[in-house]
Coordinates of N, CA and C in Angstrom, one line a residue:
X1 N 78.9 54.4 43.4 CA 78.8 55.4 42.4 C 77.5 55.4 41.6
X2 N 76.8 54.1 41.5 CA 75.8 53.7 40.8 C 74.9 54.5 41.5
X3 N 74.8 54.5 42.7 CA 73.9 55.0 43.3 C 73.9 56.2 43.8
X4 N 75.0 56.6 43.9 CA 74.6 58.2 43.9 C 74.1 58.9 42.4
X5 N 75.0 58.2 41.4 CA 74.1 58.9 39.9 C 72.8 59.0 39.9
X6 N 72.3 57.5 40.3 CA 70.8 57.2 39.9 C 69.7 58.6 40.9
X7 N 70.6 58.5 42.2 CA 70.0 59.7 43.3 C 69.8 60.8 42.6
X8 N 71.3 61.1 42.5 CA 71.6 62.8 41.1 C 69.8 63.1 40.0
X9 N 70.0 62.1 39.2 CA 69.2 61.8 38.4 C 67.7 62.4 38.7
X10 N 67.6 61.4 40.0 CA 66.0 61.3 40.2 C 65.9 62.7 40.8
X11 N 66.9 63.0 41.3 CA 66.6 64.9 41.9 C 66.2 65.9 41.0
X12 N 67.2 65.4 39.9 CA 67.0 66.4 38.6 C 65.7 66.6 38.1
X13 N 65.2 65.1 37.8 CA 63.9 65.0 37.7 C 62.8 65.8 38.4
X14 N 63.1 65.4 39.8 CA 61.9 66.2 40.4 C 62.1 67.9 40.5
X15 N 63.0 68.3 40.5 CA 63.3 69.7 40.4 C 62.7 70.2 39.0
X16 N 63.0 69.4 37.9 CA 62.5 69.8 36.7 C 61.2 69.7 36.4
X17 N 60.2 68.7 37.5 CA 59.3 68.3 36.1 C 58.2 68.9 37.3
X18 N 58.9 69.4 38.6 CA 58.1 70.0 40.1 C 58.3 71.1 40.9
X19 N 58.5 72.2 40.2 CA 59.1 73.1 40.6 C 59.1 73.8 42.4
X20 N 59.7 73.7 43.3 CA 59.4 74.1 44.5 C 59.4 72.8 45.4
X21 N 60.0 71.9 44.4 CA 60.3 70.1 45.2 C 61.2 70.2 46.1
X22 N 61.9 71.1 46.1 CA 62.8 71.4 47.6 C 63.1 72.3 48.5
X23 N 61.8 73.3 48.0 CA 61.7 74.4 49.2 C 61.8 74.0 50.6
X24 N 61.2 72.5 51.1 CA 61.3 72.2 52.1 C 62.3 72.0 52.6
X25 N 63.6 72.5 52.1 CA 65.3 73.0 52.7 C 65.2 73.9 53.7
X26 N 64.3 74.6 53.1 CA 64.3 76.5 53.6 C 63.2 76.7 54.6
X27 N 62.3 75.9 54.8 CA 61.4 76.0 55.2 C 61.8 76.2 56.9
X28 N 62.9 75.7 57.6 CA 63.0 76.3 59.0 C 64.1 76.8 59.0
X29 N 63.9 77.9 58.3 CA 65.4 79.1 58.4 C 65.3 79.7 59.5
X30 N 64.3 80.4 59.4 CA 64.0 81.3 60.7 C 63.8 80.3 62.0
X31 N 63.9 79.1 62.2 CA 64.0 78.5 63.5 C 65.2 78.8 64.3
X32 N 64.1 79.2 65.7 CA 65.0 79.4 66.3 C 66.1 77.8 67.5
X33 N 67.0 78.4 68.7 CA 67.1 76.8 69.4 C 66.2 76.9 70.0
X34 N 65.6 75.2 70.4 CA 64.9 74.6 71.0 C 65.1 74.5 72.8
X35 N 64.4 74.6 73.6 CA 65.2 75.4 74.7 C 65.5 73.7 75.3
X36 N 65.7 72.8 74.7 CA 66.1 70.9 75.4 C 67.2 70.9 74.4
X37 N 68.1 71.5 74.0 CA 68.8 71.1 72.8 C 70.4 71.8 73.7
X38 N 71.3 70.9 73.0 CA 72.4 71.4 73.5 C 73.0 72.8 73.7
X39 N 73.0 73.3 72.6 CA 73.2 75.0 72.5 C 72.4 75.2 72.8
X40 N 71.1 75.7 73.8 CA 70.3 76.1 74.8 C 70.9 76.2 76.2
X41 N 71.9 75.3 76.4 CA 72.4 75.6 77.7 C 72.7 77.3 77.2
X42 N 73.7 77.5 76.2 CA 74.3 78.3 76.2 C 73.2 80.2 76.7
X43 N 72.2 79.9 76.2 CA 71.0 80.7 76.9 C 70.1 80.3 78.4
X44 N 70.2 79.5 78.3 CA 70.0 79.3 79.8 C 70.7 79.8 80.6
X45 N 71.8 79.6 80.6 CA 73.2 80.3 81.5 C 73.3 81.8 81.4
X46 N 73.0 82.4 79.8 CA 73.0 83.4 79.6 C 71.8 84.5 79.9
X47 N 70.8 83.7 80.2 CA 69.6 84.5 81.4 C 69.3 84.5 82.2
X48 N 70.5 84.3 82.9 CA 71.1 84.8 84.3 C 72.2 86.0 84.4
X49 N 72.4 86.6 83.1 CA 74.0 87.4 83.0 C 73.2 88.5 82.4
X50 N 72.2 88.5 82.2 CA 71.3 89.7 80.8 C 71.2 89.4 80.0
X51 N 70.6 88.0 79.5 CA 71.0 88.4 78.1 C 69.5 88.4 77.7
X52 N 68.8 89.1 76.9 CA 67.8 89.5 76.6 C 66.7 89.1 75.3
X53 N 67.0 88.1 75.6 CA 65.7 86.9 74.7 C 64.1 86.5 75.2
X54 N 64.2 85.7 74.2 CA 62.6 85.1 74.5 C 62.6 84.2 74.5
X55 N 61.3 83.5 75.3 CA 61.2 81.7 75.2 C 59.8 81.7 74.5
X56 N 59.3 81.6 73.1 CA 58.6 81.4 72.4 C 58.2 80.2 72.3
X57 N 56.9 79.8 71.6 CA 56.7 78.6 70.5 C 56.4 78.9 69.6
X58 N 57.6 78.7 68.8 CA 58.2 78.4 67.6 C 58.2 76.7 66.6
X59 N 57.6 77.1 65.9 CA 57.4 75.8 64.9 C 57.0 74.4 65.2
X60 N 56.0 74.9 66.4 CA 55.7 73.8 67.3 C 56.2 73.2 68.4
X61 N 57.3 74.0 69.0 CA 58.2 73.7 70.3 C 59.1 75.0 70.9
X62 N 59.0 75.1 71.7 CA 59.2 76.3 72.6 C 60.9 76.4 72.5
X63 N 61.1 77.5 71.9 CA 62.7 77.7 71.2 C 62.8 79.1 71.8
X64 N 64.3 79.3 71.8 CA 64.8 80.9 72.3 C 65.0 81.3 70.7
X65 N 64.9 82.3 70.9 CA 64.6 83.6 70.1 C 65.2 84.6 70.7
X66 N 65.9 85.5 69.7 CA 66.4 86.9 70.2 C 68.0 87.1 69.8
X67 N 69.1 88.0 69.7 CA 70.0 88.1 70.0 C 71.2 86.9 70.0
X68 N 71.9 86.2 69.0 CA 73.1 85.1 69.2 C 72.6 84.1 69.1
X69 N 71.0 83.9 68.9 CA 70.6 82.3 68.5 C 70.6 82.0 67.5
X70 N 70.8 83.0 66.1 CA 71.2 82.3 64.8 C 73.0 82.2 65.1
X71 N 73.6 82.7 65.8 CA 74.7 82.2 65.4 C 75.1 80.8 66.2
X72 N 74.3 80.4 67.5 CA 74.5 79.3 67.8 C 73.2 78.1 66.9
X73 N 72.5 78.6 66.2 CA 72.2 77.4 65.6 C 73.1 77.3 64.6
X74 N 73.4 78.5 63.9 CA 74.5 78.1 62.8 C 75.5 77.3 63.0
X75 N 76.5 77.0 64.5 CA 77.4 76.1 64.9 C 76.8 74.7 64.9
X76 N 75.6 74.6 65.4 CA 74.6 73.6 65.6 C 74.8 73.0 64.3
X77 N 74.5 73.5 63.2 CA 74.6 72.9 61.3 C 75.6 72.6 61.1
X78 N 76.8 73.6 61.9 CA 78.2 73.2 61.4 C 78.7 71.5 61.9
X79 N 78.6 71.9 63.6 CA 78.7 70.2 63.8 C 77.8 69.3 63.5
X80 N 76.7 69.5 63.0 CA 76.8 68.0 62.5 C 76.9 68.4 60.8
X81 N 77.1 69.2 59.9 CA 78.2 68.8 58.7 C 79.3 68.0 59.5
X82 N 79.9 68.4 60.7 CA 81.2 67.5 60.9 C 81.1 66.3 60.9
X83 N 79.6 66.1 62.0 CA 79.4 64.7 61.9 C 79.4 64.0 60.8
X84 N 78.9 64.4 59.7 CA 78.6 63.5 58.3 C 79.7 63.7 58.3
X85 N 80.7 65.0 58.3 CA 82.1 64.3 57.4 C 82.3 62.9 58.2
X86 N 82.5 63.1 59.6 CA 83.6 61.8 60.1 C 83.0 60.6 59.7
X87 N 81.6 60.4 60.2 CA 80.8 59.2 59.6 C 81.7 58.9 58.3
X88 N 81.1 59.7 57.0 CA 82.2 59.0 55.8 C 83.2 59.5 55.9
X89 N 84.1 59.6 56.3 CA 85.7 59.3 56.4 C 85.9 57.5 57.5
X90 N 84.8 57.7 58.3 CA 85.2 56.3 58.8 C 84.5 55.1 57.6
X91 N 83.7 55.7 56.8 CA 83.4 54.5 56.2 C 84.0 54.2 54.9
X92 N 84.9 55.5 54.8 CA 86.4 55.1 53.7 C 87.2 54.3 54.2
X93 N 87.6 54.3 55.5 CA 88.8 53.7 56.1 C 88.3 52.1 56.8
X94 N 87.1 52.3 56.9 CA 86.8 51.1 57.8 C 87.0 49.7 57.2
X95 N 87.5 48.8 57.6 CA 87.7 47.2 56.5 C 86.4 46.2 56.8
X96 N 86.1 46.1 58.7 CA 85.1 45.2 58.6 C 83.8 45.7 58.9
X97 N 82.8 45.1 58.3 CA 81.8 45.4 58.1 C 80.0 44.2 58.2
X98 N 80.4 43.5 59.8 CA 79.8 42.9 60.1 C 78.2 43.5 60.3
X99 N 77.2 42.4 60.7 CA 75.7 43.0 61.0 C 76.3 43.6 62.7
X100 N 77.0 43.2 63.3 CA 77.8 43.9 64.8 C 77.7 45.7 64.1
X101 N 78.4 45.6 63.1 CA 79.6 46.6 63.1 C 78.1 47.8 62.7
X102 N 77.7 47.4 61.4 CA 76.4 48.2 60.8 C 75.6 48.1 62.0
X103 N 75.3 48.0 62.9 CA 74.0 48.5 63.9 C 75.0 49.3 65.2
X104 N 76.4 49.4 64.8 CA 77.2 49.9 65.8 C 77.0 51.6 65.1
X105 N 77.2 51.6 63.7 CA 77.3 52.5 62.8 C 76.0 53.1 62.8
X106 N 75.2 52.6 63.2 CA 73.7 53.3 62.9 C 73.1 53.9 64.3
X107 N 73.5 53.1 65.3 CA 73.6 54.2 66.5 C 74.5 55.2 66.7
X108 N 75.7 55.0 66.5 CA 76.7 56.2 66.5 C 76.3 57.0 65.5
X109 N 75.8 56.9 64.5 CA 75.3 58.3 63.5 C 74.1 59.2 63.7
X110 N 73.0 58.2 64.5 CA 72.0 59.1 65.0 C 72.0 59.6 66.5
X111 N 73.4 58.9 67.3 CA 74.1 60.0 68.6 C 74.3 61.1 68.2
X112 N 75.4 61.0 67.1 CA 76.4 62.5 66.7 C 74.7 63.6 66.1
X113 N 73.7 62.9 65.2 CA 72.8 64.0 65.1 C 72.1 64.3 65.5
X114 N 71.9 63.5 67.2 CA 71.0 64.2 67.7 C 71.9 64.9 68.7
X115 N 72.5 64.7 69.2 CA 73.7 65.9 69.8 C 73.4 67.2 69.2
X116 N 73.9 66.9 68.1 CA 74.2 68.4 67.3 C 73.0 68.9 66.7
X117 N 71.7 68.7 66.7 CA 70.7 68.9 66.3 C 70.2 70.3 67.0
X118 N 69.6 70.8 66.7 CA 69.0 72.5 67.1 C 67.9 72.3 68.0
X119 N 67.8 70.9 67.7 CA 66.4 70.0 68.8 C 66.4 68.7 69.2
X120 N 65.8 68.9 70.3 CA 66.2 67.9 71.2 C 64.9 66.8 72.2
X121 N 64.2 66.9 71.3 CA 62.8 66.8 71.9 C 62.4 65.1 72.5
X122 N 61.9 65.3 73.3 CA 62.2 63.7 74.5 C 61.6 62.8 73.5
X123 N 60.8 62.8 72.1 CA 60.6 61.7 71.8 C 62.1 61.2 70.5
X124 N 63.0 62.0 71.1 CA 63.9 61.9 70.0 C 64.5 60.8 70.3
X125 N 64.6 60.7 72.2 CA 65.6 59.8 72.5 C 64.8 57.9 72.0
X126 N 63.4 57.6 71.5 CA 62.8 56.5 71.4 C 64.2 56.0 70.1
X127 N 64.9 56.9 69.0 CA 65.3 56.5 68.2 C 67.1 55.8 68.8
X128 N 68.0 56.5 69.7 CA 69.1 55.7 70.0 C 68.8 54.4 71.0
X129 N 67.4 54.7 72.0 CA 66.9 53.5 72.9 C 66.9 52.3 71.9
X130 N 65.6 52.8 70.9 CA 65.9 51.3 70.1 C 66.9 50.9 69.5
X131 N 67.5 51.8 68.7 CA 69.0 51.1 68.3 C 69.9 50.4 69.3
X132 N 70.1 50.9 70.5 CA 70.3 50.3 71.4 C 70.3 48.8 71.8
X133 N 69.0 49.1 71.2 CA 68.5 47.8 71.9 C 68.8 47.0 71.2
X134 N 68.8 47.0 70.2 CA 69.1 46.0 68.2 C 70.9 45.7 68.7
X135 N 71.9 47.3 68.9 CA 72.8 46.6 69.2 C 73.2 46.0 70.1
X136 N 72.7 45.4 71.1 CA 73.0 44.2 72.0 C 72.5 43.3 71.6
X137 N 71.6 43.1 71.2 CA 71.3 41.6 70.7 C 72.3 40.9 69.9
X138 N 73.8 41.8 69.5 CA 74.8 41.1 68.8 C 75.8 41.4 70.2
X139 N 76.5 39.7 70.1 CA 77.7 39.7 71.5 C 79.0 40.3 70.8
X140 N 78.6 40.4 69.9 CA 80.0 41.4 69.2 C 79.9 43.1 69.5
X141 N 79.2 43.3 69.8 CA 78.5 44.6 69.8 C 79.4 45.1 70.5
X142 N 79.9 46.6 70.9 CA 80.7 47.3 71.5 C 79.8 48.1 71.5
X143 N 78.8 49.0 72.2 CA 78.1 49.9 72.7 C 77.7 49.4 73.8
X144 N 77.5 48.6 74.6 CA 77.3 48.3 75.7 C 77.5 49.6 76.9
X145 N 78.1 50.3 76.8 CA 78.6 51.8 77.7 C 77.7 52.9 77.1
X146 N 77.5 52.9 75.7 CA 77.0 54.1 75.2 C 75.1 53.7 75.5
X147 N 74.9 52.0 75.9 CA 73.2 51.9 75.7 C 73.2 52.6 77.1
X148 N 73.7 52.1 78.2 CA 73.6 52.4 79.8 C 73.6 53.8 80.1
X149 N 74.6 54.8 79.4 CA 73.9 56.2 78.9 C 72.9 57.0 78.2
X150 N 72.1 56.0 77.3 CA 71.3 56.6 76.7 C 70.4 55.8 77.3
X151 N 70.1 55.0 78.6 CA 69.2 54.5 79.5 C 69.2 55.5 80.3
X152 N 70.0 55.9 80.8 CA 70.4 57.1 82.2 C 69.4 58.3 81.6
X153 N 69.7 59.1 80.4 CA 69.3 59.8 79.7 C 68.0 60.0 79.5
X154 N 67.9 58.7 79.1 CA 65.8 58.9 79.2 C 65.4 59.1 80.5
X155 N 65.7 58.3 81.3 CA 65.2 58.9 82.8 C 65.5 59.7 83.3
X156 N 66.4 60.9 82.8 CA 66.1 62.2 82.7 C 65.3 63.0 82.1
X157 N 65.1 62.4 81.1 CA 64.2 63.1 80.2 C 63.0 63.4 80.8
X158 N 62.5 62.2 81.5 CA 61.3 61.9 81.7 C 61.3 63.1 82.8
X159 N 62.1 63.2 83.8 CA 62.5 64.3 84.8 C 62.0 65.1 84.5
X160 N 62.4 66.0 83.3 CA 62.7 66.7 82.7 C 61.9 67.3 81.5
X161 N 60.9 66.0 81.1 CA 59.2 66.6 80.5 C 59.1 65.4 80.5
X162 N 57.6 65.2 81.1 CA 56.9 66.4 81.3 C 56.9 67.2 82.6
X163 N 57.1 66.3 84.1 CA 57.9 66.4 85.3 C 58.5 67.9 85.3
X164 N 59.1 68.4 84.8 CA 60.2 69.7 85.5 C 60.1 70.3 83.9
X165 N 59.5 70.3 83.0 CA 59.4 71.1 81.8 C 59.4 72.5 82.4
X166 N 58.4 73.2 83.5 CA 58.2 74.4 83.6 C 59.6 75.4 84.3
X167 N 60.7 74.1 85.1 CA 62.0 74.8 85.1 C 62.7 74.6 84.3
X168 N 62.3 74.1 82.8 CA 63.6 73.9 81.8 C 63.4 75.4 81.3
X169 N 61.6 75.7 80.9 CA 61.4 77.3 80.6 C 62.0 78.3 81.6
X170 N 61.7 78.3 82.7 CA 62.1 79.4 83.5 C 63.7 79.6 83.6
X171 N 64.5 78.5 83.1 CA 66.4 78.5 83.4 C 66.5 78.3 84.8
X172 N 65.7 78.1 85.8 CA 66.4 78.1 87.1 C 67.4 76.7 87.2
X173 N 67.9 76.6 88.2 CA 69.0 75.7 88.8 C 68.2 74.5 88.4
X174 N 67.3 73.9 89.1 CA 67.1 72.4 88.6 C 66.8 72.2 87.3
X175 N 66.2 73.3 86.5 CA 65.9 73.0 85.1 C 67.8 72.6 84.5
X176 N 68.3 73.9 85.0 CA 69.5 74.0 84.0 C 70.4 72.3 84.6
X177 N 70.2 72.0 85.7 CA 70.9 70.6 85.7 C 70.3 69.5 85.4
X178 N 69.1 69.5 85.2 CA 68.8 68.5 84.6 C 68.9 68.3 83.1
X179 N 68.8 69.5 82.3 CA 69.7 69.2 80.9 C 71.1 69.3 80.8
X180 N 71.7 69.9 82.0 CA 73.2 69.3 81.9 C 73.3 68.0 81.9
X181 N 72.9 67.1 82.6 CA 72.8 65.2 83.2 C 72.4 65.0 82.0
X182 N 71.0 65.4 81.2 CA 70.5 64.8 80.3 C 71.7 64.9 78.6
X183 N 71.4 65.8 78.6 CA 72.6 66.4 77.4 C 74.3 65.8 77.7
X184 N 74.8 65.9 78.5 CA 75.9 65.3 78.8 C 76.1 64.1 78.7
X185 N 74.8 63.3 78.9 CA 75.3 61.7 79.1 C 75.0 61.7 77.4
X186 N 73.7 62.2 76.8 CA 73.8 61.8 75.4 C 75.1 62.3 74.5
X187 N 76.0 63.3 74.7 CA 77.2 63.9 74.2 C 78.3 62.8 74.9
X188 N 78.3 62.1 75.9 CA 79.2 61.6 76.0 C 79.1 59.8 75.5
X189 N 77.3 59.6 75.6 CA 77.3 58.3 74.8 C 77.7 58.7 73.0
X190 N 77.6 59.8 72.4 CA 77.8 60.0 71.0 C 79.5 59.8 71.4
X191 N 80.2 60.5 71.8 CA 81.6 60.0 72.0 C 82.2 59.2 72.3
X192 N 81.7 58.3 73.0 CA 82.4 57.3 73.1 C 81.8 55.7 72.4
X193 N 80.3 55.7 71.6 CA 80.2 55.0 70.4 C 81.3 55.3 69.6
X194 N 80.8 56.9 69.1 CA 82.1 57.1 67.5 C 83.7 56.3 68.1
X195 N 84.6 56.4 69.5 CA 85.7 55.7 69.6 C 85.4 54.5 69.3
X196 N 84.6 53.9 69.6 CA 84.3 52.7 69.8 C 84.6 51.8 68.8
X197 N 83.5 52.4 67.9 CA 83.3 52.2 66.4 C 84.4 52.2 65.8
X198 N 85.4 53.5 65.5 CA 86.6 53.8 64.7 C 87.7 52.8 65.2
X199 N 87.8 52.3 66.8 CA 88.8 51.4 67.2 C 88.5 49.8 66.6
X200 N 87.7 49.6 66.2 CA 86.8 48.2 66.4 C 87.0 48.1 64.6
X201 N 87.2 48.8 63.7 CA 87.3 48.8 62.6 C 88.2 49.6 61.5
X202 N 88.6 50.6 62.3 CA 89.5 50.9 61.5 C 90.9 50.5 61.4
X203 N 92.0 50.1 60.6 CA 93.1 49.2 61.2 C 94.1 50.7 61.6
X204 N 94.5 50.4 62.5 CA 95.6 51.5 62.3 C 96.6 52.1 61.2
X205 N 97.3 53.2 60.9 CA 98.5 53.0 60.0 C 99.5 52.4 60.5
X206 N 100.3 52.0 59.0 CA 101.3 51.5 59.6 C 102.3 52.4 59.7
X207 N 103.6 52.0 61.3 CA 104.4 53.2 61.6 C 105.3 53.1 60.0
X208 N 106.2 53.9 59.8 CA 107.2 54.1 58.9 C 108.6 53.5 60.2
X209 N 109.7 52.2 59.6 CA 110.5 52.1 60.6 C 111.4 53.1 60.4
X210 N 111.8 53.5 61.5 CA 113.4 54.2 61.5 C 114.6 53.4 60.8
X211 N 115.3 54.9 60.1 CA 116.3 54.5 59.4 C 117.3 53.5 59.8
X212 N 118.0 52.2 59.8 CA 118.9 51.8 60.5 C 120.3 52.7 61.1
X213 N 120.6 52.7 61.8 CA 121.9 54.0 62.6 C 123.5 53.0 62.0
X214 N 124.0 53.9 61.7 CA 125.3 53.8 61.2 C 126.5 53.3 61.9
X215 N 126.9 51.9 61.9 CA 127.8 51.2 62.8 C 129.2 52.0 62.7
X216 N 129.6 52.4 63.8 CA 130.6 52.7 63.8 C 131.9 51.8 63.6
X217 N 132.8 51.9 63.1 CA 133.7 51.2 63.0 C 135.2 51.2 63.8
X218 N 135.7 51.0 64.7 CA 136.8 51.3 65.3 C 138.5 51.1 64.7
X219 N 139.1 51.7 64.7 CA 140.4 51.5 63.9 C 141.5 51.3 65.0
X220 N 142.3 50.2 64.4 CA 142.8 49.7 65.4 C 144.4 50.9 65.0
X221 N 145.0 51.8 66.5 CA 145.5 52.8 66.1 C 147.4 52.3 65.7
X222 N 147.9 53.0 64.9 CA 148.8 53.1 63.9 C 149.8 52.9 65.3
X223 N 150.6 52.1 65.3 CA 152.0 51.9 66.1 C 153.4 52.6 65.9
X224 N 153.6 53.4 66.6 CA 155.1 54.0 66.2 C 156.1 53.6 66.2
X225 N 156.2 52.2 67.1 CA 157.5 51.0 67.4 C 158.2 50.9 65.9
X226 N 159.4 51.2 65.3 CA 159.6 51.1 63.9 C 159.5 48.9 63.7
X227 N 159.3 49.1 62.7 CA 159.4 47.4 62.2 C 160.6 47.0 62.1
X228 N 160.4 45.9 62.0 CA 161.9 45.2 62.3 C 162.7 44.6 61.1
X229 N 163.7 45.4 61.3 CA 164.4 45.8 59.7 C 164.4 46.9 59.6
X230 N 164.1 48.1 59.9 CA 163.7 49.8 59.5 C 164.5 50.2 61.0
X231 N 165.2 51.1 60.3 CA 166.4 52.5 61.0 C 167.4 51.4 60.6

């Protein structure tokens, strides 16, 4: 709490005393996707069906432009707001909090954003490599599946630029499968860290037991023989 005030605070400050201290929010609105980035398949695929864009350079990296790219970068923002949510919802719930567990948490958080990121650029992958590499140096570490992925991944990359950059531009068949292989295995190492992670520390709920069931009682049945002494 301390520390988010003092954050609050110091924002206030610079907004007040610096007017235009956070323009740099806004500054890549008009970006378009990056044609290495996950939602790029979605135009790649789709310049083969008509769909009628451009492969520009844009803000320093060659992004599609045209028709449905703000609405797939907008989904792009949306997932990863998701990501941040799940990240703190697991760090509400989570109990242990080893040097394991924090370098497990700091690769799984820069998986989910660079997944969902609008870009995807091959020196991006230098940041889950090294983390990677930090988490195995702990034998507690559970990423061991997600490093071997984002090993696979770079040597796609590398495929894939500078190697085959000119069919990532053009959409043909080898470009478009080599950012399926490449993008897939980083989407599937972000997935299966975040399990990892959430199983390794979060405790389960506890079930609610079922109501005890109602013993039945049997009655032993009424005899009509009269008793003896009676009529």
């Amino acid at each position: 709490m301390s520390a988010a005030v003092t954050g609050a605070g110091v924002g206030l400050l610079f907004a007040v005393s610096m007017p235009g201290a956070f323009a740099f929010l806004a500054f890549q609105r008009e970006r378009g996707t990056e044609v290495e980035s996950l939602g790029a398949l979605v135009f790649h695929v789709a310049r083969h069906f008509g769909w009628h864009g451009e492969v520009l350079l844009n803000y320093g990296s060659i992004e599609f432009l045209g028709p449905w790219v703000n609405v797939v970068s907008t989904a792009a923002l949306a997932l990863t707001g998701a990501a941040f949510g799940w990240l703190l919802l697991w760090r509400l719930r989570a109990r242990e909090l080893t040097g394991a567990v924090l370098t497990d948490a700091a690769l799984t958080a820069v998986l989910l954003f660079t997944v969902t990121s609008r870009v995807i650029s091959p020196q991006y992958l230098v940041w889950p490599a090294g983390l990677a590499a930090v988490c195995l140096t702990h034998r507690t570490s559970r990423m061991t599946g997600p490093a071997l992925m984002i090993l696979g991944a770079s040597f796609l990359t590398v495929l894939e630029f500078p190697l085959g950059f000119s069919h990532v531009v053009l959409s043909d068949g080898y470009g478009i499968t080599l950012l399926v292989l490449r993008n897939g295995l980083l989407v599937a190492a972000a997935l299966t860290a975040a399990r990892h992670l959430w199983r390794a520390t979060v405790p389960p709920r506890p079930t609610t037991p079922l109501p005890p069931r109602p013993t039945r009682t049997t009655r032993s049945p009424v005899s009509s023989r009269p008793r003896t002494g009676e009529g």
